[in-house]
Amino acid sequence: MKKTILTLSMAVMFVGTGLLANATPIKNQIKLEKSKANYDLSSFCKAVMQGDIETVERMIELGEDVNKKSLGMTPAMFAARYNKAEVLQLLIDHGADLSAKSDQGYSVAKYAELSNATDALAVLEGASGS
């Protein structure tokens, strides 16, 4: 009888503890979900950063917006920042807005300057000269 009571009380205690450990206020859950969304880098911008010209080209063909921001920056800003000149030229050819500003207030050219991205700067100079 004592074993049964002890076992039953231990089971209740574990179940109760498990329920409390997993309980999170709804407000905190909503904040976590919103903040997580702010840190999701689009697959298009990932391909731009990696310099994967074939993937970038294919995604543009499938209708990807070349001016859609991810993490507050346009794909052209990622290309300039990571000195992906060939990708940057592709984006420009498909209508990338070089006058757009990031959420931090920087232009495509400023990201290239800050990163010493000489190849990207050359592409940008060629685009502004034409």
PDB file of N, CA and C in Angstrom, residues 7-17:
ATOM      1  N   THR A   7       4.461   5.668  -5.278  1.00  0.00           N
ATOM      2  CA  THR A   7       4.576   5.675  -6.736  1.00  0.00           C
ATOM      3  C   THR A   7       3.597   6.651  -7.363  1.00  0.00           C
ATOM      4  N   LEU A   8       2.362   6.640  -6.872  1.00  0.00           N
ATOM      5  CA  LEU A   8       1.346   7.535  -7.395  1.00  0.00           C
ATOM      6  C   LEU A   8       1.701   9.000  -7.133  1.00  0.00           C
ATOM      7  N   SER A   9       2.179   9.284  -5.933  1.00  0.00           N
ATOM      8  CA  SER A   9       2.540  10.673  -5.618  1.00  0.00           C
ATOM      9  C   SER A   9       3.738  11.137  -6.446  1.00  0.00           C
ATOM     10  N   MET A  10       4.692  10.244  -6.701  1.00  0.00           N
ATOM     11  CA  MET A  10       5.841  10.599  -7.541  1.00  0.00           C
ATOM     12  C   MET A  10       5.389  10.879  -8.982  1.00  0.00           C
ATOM     13  N   ALA A  11       4.462  10.075  -9.488  1.00  0.00           N
ATOM     14  CA  ALA A  11       3.958  10.270 -10.845  1.00  0.00           C
ATOM     15  C   ALA A  11       3.250  11.612 -10.973  1.00  0.00           C
ATOM     16  N   VAL A  12       2.432  11.951  -9.981  1.00  0.00           N
ATOM     17  CA  VAL A  12       1.715  13.223  -9.993  1.00  0.00           C
ATOM     18  C   VAL A  12       2.710  14.384  -9.938  1.00  0.00           C
ATOM     19  N   MET A  13       3.729  14.226  -9.121  1.00  0.00           N
ATOM     20  CA  MET A  13       4.729  15.279  -8.990  1.00  0.00           C
ATOM     21  C   MET A  13       5.470  15.504 -10.315  1.00  0.00           C
ATOM     22  N   PHE A  14       5.875  14.425 -11.009  1.00  0.00           N
ATOM     23  CA  PHE A  14       6.580  14.557 -12.282  1.00  0.00           C
ATOM     24  C   PHE A  14       5.696  15.168 -13.356  1.00  0.00           C
ATOM     25  N   VAL A  15       4.441  14.744 -13.415  1.00  0.00           N
ATOM     26  CA  VAL A  15       3.522  15.286 -14.405  1.00  0.00           C
ATOM     27  C   VAL A  15       3.284  16.770 -14.135  1.00  0.00           C
ATOM     28  N   GLY A  16       3.072  17.134 -12.891  1.00  0.00           N
ATOM     29  CA  GLY A  16       2.846  18.532 -12.526  1.00  0.00           C
ATOM     30  C   GLY A  16       4.042  19.397 -12.825  1.00  0.00           C
ATOM     31  N   THR A  17       5.229  18.904 -12.536  1.00  0.00           N
ATOM     32  CA  THR A  17       6.454  19.651 -12.808  1.00  0.00           C
ATOM     33  C   THR A  17       6.651  19.825 -14.306  1.00  0.00           C
TER      34      THR A  17
END
